[in-house]
Tab-separated table of C-alpha atoms in Angstrom:
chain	number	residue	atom	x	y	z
A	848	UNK	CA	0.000	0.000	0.000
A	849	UNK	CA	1.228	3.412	-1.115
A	850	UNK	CA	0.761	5.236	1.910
A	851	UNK	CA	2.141	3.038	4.297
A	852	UNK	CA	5.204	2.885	2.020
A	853	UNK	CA	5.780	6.672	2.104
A	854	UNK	CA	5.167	7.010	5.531
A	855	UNK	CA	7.641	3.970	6.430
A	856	UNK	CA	10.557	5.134	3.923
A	857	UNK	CA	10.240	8.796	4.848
A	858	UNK	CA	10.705	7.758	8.468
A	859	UNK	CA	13.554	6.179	7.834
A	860	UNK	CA	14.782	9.233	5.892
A	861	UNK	CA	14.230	10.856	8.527
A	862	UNK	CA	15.462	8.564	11.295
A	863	UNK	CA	19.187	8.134	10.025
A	864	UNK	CA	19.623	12.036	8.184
A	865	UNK	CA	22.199	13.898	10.415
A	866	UNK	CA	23.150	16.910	9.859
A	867	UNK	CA	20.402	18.817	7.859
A	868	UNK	CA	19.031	19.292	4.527
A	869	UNK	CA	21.451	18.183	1.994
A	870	UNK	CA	22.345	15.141	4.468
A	871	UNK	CA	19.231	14.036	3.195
A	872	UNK	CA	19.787	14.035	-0.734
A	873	UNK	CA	21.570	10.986	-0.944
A	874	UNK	CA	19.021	9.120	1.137
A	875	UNK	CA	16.698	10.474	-0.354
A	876	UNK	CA	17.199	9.931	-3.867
A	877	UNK	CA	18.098	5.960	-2.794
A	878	UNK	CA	14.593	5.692	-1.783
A	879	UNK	CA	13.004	7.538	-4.489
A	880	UNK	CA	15.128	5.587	-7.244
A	881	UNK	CA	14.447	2.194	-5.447
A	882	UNK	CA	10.734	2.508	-5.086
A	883	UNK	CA	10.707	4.105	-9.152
A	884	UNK	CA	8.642	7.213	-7.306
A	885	UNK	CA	11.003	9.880	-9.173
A	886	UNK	CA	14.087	9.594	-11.887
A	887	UNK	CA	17.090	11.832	-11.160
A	888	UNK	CA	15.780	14.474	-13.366
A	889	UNK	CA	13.107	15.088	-11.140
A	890	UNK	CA	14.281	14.677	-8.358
A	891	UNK	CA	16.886	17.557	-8.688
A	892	UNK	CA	14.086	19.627	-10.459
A	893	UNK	CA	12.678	18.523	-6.973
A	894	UNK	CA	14.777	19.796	-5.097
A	895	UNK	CA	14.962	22.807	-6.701
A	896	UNK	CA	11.708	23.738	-5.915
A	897	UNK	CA	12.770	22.784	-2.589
A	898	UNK	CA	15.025	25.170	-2.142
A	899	UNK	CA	13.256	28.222	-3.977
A	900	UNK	CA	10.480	28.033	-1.199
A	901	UNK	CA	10.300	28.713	2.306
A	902	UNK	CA	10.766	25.507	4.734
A	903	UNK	CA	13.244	22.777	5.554
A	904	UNK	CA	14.512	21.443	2.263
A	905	UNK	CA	14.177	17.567	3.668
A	906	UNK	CA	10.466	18.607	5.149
A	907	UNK	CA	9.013	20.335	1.354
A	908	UNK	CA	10.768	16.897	-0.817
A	909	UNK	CA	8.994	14.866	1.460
A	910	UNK	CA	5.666	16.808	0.782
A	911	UNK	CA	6.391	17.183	-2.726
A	912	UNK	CA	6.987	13.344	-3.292
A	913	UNK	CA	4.317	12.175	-0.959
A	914	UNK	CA	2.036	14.464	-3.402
A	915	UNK	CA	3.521	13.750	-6.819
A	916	UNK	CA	3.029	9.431	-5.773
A	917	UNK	CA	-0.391	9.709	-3.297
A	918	UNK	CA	-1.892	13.348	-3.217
A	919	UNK	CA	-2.858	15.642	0.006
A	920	UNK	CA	-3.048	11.856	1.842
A	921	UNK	CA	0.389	10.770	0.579
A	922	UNK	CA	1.791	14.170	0.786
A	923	UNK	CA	1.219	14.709	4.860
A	924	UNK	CA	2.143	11.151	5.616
A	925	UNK	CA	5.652	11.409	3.810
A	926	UNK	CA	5.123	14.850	5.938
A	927	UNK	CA	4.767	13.278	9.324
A	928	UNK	CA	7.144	10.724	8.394
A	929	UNK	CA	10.226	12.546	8.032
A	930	UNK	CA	9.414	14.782	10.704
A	931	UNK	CA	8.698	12.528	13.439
A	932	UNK	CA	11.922	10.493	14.308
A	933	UNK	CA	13.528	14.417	14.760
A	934	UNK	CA	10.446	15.113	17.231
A	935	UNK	CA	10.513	12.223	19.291
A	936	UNK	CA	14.284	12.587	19.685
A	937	UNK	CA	14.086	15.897	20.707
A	938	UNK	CA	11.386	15.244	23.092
A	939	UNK	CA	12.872	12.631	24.713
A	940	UNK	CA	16.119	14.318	24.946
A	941	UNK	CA	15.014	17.771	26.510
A	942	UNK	CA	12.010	15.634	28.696
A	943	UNK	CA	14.550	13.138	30.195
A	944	UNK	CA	18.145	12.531	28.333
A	945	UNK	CA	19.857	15.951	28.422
A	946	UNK	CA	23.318	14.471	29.565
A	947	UNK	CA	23.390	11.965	26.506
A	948	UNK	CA	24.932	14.493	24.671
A	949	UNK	CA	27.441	15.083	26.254
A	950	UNK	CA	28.252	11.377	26.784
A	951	UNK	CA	32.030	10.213	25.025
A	952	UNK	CA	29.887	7.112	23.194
A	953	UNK	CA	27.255	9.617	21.564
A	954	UNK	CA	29.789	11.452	20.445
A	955	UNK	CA	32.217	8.759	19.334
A	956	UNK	CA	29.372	7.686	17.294
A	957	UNK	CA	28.857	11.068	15.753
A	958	UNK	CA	32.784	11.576	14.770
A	959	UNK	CA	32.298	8.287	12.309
A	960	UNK	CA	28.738	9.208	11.243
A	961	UNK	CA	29.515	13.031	10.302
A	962	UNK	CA	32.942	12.308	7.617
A	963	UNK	CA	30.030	9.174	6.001
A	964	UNK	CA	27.491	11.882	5.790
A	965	UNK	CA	29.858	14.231	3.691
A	966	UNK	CA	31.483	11.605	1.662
A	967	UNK	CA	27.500	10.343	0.776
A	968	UNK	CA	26.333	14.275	-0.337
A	969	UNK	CA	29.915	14.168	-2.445
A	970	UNK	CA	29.052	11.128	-4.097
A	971	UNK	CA	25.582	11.753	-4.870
A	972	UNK	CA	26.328	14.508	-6.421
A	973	UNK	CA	29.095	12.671	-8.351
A	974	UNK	CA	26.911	10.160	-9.714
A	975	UNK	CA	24.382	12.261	-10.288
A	976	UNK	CA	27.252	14.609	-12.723
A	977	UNK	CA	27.976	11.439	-14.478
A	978	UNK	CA	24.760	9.989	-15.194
A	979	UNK	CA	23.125	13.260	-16.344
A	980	UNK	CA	25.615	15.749	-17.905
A	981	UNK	CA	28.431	12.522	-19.040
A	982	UNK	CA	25.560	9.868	-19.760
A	983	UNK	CA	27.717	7.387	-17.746
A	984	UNK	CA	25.077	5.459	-15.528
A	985	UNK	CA	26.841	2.723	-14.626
A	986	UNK	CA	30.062	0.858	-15.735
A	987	UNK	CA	30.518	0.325	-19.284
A	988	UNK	CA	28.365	3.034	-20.794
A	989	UNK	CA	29.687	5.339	-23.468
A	990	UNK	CA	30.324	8.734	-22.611
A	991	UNK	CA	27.594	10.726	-24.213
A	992	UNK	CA	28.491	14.774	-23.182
A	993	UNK	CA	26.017	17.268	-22.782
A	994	UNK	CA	28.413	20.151	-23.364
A	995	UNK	CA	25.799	23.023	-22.725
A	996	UNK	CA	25.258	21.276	-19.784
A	997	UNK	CA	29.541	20.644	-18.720
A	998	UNK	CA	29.694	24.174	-19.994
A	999	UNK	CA	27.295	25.710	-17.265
A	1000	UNK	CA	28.395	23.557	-14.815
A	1001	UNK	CA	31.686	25.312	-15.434
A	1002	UNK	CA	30.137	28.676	-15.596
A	1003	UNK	CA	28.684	28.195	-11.682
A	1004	UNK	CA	31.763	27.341	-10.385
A	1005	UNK	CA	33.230	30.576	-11.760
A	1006	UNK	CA	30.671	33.059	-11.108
A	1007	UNK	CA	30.425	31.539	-7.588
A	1008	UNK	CA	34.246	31.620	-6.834
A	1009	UNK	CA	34.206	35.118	-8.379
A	1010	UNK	CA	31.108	36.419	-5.757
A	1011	UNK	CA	33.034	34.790	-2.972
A	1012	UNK	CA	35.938	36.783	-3.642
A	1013	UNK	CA	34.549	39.803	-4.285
A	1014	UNK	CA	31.948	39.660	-1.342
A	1015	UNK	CA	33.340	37.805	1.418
A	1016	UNK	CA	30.485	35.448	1.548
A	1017	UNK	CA	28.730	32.669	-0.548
A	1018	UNK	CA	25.896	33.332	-3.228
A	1019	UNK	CA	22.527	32.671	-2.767
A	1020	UNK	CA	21.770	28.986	-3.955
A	1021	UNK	CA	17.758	30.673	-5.132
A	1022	UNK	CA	20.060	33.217	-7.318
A	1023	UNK	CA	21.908	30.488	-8.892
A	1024	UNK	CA	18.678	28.721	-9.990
A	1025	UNK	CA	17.303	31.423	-11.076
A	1026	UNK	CA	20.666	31.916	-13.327
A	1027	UNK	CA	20.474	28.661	-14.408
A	1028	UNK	CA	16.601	28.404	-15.625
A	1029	UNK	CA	18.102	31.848	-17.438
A	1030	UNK	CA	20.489	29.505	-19.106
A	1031	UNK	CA	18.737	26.674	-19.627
A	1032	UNK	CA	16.212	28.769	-21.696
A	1033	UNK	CA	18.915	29.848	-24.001
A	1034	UNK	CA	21.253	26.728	-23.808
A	1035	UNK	CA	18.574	23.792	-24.446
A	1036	UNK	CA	15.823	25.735	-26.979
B	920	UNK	CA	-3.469	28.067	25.899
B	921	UNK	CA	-2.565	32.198	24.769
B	922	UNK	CA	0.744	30.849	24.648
B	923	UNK	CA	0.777	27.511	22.557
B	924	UNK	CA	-1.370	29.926	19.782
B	925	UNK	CA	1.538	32.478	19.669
B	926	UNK	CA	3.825	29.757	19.740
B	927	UNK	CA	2.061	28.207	16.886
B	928	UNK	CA	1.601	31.856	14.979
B	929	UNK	CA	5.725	32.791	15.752
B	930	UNK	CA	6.821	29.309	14.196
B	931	UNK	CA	4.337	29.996	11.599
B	932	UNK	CA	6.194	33.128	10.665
B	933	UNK	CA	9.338	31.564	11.242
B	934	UNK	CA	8.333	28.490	8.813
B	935	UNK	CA	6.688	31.362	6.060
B	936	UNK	CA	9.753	33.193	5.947
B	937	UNK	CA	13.120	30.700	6.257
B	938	UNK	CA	14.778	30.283	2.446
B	939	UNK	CA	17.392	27.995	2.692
B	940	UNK	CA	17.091	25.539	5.253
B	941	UNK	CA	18.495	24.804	8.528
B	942	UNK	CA	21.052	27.546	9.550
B	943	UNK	CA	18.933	30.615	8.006
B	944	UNK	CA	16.854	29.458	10.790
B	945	UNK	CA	18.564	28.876	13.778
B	946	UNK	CA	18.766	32.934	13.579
B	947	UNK	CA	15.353	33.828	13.229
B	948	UNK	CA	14.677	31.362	15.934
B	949	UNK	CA	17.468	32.785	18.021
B	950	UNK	CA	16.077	36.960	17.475
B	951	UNK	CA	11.858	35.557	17.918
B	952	UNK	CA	12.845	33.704	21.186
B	953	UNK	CA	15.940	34.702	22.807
B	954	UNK	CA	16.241	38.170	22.470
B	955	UNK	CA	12.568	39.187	21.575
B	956	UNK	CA	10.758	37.199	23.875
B	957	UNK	CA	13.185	35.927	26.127
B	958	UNK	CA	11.377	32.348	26.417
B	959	UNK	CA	14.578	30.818	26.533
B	960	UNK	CA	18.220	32.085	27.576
B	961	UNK	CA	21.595	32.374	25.063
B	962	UNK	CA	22.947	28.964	26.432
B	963	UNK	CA	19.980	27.069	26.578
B	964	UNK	CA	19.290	28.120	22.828
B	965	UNK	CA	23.399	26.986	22.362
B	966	UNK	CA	22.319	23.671	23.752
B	967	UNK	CA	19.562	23.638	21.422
B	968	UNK	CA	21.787	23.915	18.789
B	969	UNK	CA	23.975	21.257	19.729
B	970	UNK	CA	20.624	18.389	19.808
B	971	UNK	CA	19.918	20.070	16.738
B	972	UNK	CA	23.018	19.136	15.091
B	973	UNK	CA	23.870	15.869	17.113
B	974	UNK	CA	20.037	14.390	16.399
B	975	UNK	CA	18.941	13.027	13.055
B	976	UNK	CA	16.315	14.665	11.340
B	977	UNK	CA	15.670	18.630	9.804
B	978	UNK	CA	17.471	20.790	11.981
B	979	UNK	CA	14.617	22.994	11.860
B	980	UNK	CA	12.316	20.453	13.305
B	981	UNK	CA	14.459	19.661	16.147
B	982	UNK	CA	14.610	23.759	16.944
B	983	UNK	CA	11.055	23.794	16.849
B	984	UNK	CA	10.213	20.754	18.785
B	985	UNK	CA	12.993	22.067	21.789
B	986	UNK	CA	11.724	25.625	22.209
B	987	UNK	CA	8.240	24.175	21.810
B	988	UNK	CA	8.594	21.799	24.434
B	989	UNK	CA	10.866	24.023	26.683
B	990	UNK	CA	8.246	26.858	26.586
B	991	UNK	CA	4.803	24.766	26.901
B	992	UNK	CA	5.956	20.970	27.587
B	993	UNK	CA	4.520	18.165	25.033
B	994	UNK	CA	1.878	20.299	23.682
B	995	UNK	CA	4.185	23.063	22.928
B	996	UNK	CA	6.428	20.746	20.893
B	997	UNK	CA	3.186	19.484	18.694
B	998	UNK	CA	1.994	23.605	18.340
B	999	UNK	CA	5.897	24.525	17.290
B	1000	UNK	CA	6.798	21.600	15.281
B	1001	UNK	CA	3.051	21.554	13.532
B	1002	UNK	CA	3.421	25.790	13.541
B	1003	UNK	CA	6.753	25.438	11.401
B	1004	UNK	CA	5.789	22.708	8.781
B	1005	UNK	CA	2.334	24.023	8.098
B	1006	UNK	CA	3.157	27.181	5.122
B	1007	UNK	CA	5.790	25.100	2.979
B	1008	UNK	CA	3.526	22.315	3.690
B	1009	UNK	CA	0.949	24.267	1.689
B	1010	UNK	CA	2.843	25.875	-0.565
B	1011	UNK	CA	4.607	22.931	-1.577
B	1012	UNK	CA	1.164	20.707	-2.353
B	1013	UNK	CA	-0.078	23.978	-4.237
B	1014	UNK	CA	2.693	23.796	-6.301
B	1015	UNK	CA	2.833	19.799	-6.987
B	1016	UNK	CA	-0.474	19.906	-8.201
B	1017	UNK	CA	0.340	21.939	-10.969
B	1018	UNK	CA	4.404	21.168	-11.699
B	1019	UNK	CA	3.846	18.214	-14.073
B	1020	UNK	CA	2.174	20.225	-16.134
B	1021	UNK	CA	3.901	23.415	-15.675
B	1022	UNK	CA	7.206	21.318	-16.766
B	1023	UNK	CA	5.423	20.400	-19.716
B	1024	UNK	CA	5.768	24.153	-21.378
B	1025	UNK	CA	8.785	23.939	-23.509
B	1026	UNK	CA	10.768	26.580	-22.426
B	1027	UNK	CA	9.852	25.818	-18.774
B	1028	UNK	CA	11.623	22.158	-19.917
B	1029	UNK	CA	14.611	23.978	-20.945
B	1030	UNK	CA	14.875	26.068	-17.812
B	1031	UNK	CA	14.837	23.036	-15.431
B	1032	UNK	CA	16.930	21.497	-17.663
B	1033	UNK	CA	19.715	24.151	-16.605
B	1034	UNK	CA	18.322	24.439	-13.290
B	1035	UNK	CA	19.512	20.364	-12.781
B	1036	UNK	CA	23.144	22.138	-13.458
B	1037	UNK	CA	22.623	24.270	-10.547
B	1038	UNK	CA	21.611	21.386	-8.201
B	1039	UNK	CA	23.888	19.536	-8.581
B	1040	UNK	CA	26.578	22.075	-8.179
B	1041	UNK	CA	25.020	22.817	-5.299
B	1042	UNK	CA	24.997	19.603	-3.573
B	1043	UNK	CA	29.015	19.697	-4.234
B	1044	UNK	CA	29.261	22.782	-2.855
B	1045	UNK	CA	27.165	22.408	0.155
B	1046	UNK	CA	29.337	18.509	0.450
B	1047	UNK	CA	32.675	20.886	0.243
B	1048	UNK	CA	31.437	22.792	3.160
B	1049	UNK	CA	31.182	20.544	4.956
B	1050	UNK	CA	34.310	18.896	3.799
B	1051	UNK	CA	36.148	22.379	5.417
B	1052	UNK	CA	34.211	22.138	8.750
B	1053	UNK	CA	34.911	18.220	9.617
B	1054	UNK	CA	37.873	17.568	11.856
B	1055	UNK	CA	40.384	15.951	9.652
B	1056	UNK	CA	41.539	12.952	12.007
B	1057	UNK	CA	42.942	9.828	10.365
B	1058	UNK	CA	39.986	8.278	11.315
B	1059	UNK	CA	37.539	10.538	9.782
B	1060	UNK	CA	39.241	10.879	6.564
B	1061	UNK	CA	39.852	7.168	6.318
B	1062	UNK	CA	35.682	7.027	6.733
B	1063	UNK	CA	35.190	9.752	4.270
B	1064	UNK	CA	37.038	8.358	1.083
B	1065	UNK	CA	36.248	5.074	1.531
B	1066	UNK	CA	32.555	5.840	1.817
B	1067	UNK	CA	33.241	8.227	-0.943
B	1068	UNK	CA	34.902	5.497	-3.098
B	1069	UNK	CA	32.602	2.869	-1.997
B	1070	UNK	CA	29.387	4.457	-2.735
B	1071	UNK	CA	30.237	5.739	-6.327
B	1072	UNK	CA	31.561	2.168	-7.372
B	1073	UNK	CA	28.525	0.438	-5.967
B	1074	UNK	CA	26.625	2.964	-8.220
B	1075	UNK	CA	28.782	2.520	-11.298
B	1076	UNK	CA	28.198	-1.157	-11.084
B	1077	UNK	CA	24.539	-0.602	-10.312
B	1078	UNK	CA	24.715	-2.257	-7.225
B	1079	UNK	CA	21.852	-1.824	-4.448
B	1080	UNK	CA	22.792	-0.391	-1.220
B	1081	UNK	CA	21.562	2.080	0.731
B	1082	UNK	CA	22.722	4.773	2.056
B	1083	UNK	CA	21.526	4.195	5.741
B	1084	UNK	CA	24.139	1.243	5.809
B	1085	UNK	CA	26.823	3.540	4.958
B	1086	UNK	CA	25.557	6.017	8.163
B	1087	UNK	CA	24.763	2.714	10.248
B	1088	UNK	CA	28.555	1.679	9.362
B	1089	UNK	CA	29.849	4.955	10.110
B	1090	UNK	CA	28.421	5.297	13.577
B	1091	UNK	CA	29.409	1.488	14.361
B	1092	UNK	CA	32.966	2.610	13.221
B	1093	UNK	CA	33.119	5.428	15.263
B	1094	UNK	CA	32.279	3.686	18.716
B	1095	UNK	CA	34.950	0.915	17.908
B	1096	UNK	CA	37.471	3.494	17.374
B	1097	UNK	CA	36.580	4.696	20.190
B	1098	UNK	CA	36.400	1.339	22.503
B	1099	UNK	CA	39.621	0.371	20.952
B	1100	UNK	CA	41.221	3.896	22.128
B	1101	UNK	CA	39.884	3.372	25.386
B	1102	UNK	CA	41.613	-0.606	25.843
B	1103	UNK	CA	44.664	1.067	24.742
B	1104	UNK	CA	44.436	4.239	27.496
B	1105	UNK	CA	47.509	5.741	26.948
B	1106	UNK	CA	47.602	5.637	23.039
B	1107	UNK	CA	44.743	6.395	22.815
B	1108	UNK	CA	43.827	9.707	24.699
B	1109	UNK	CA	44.867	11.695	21.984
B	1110	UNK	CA	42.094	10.202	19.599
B	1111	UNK	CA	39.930	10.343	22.004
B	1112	UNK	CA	39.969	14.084	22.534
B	1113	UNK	CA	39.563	14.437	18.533
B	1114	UNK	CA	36.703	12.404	18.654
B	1115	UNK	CA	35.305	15.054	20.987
B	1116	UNK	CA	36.396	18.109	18.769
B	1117	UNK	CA	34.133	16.407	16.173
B	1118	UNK	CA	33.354	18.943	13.360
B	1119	UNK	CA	29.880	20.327	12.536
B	1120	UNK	CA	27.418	18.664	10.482
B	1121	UNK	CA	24.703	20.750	8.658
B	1122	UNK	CA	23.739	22.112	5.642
B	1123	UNK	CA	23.113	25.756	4.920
């Protein structure tokens, strides 16, 4: 059943994401891929949406995906689902568990979970560059370039550098999609 | 009962108006509730932080769910956690009702199209932040490339496995390290005192 699916996988989303947001991504897109609910297309169109609106990036895929596979139904359980593990944690830690923190195991536990975390958002994104802008899904496949696509990629980088070192700070991610959907109008016509 | 609906109203506003995620909010929370209202002091709002970080799950969900439950107990927690899902939530469903065929304009094809570009580069730029703010231990850096390596082979040779094994391994990793510095005491104090430094997770 649909529902109970979304609500079980975005629980576990939301049960082993540390560290915010983009911790999420790979997870995420495991799930999504697994279950056929989105392709990686849509998913980063996804989470572009994600991030152009107000809210928790993790909290608005979840709502987006539970809508896109179940409507209003599938949309708040995927909701409550990645939401909930977060809440009960919290709870449980401010009602009764305070000192846990600050115990050597929790945070032994957190030194090998944080470099996995990074290393899993690197590597999304690294498959993600191969399979959409090199064509290179999985082993074996010819290289198939999207150049307009390389070539924007390239663009980002520079324009972002170039803000960073004229500003002192980094660019808005919402002005860099808007940029892009400039681009893309002009590069892909 | 005034208090759990201005609760629910000030995470409301705080939910309507937080682009970007996570850190963009721990500010607004910190001006609405710290030094607006004063419902909560600077190092009980640090502590907050630290949960917020050290807990799985949105970090604005676990902001929302501590002041929530710090200012009105259990019911306070649903009010502030419901009060700060509640506009994307809408917005969100408004918009998926209409994307499919919004994508389905040409030009609105070719502008996602790009936009993918942009997501992707940022997901490697929010990973390389977060690169920078991890303590860079033997240990850590041993976890991060073979994860790294790992996961982007698996995918190459369109293997299954998720990602929660590679967290699950991570943590179980980290607490041997750490029981194996503790048998060997003296070796191992100085690991264990990195271990502690831990860097930040987050995103921005």
């Amino acid at each position: 059943m649909i529902y109970l699916r979304l609500f079980l996988t975005f629980l576990k989303i939301g049960a082993v994401a540390f560290g915010g947001g983009y911790a999420m991504i790979p997870l995420m897109r495991d799930e999504c891929l697994a279950n056929g609910w989105l392709s990686d297309a849509e998913l980063l169109d996804f989470i572009a949406v994600s991030e152009s609106t107000p809210g928790p990036v993790a909290v608005n895929m979840a709502t987006f995906v539970g809508s896109s596979q179940a409507g209003i139904l599938g949309a708040l359980l995927a909701t409550l689902g990645v939401i909930l593990p977060a809440f009960i944690v919290t709870v449980l830690l401010v009602a009764a568990l305070g000192k846990l923190l600050s115990y050597r195991g929790t945070r032994a536990i957190l030194s090998g979970v944080r470099p996995a975390v990074v290393a899993l958002i690197l590597s999304a994104a690294a498959i993600m560059f191969l399979s959409l802008f090199v064509g290179i899904g999985k082993f074996g496949d010819a290289a198939t370039f999207s150049l307009p696509s390389v070539l924007l990629f390239g663009f980002l980088v520079l324009v972002s550098w170039l803000y960073r070192r004229i500003r002192g700070k980094s660019i808005s991610p919402i002005f860099l999609i808007l940029l892009s959907g400039v681009a893309g109008v002009i590069l892909f016509r | 009962m005034k208090k759990l609906f201005l609760l629910l109203f000030t995470m409301m506003k705080i939910g309507l108006f937080t682009f970007g995620g996570g850190y963009a909010m721990i500010s607004l929370l910190e001006n609405e509730f710290v030094s607006k209202r004063k419902w909560l002091d600077a190092e009980e709002f640090l502590d907050m932080v630290a949960i917020a970080e050290s807990t799985p799950g949105p970090i604005a969900i676990n902001g929302a769910t501590y002041i929530g439950y710090r200012v009105a107990r259990l019911p306070g927690a649903i009010f502030g956690t419901v009060g700060v899902v509640t506009p994307s939530f809408v917005i969100i469903y408004l918009i998926s009702l209409f994307f499919r065929r919004f994508l389905s304009v040409a030009w609105v094809a070719s502008a996602f199209r790009g936009i993918q570009v942009a997501v992707v580069f940022l997901i490697f730029a929010a990973a390389l932040r977060l690169f920078k703010k991890l303590s860079k231990t033997p240990f850590t850096l041993t976890v991060f490339i073979a994860v790294t390596l790992a996961a982007v082979a698996l995918s190459l040779f369109a293997i299954r496995f998720s990602s929660v094994w590679f967290v699950l391994i991570g943590a179980a990793l980290g607490l041997f390290a750490y029981l194996f510095a503790l048998l060997h005491h003296d070796k191992g104090d100085g690991e264990q005192k990195q271990a502690e430094d831990g860097g930040e997770g987050g995103a921005p």
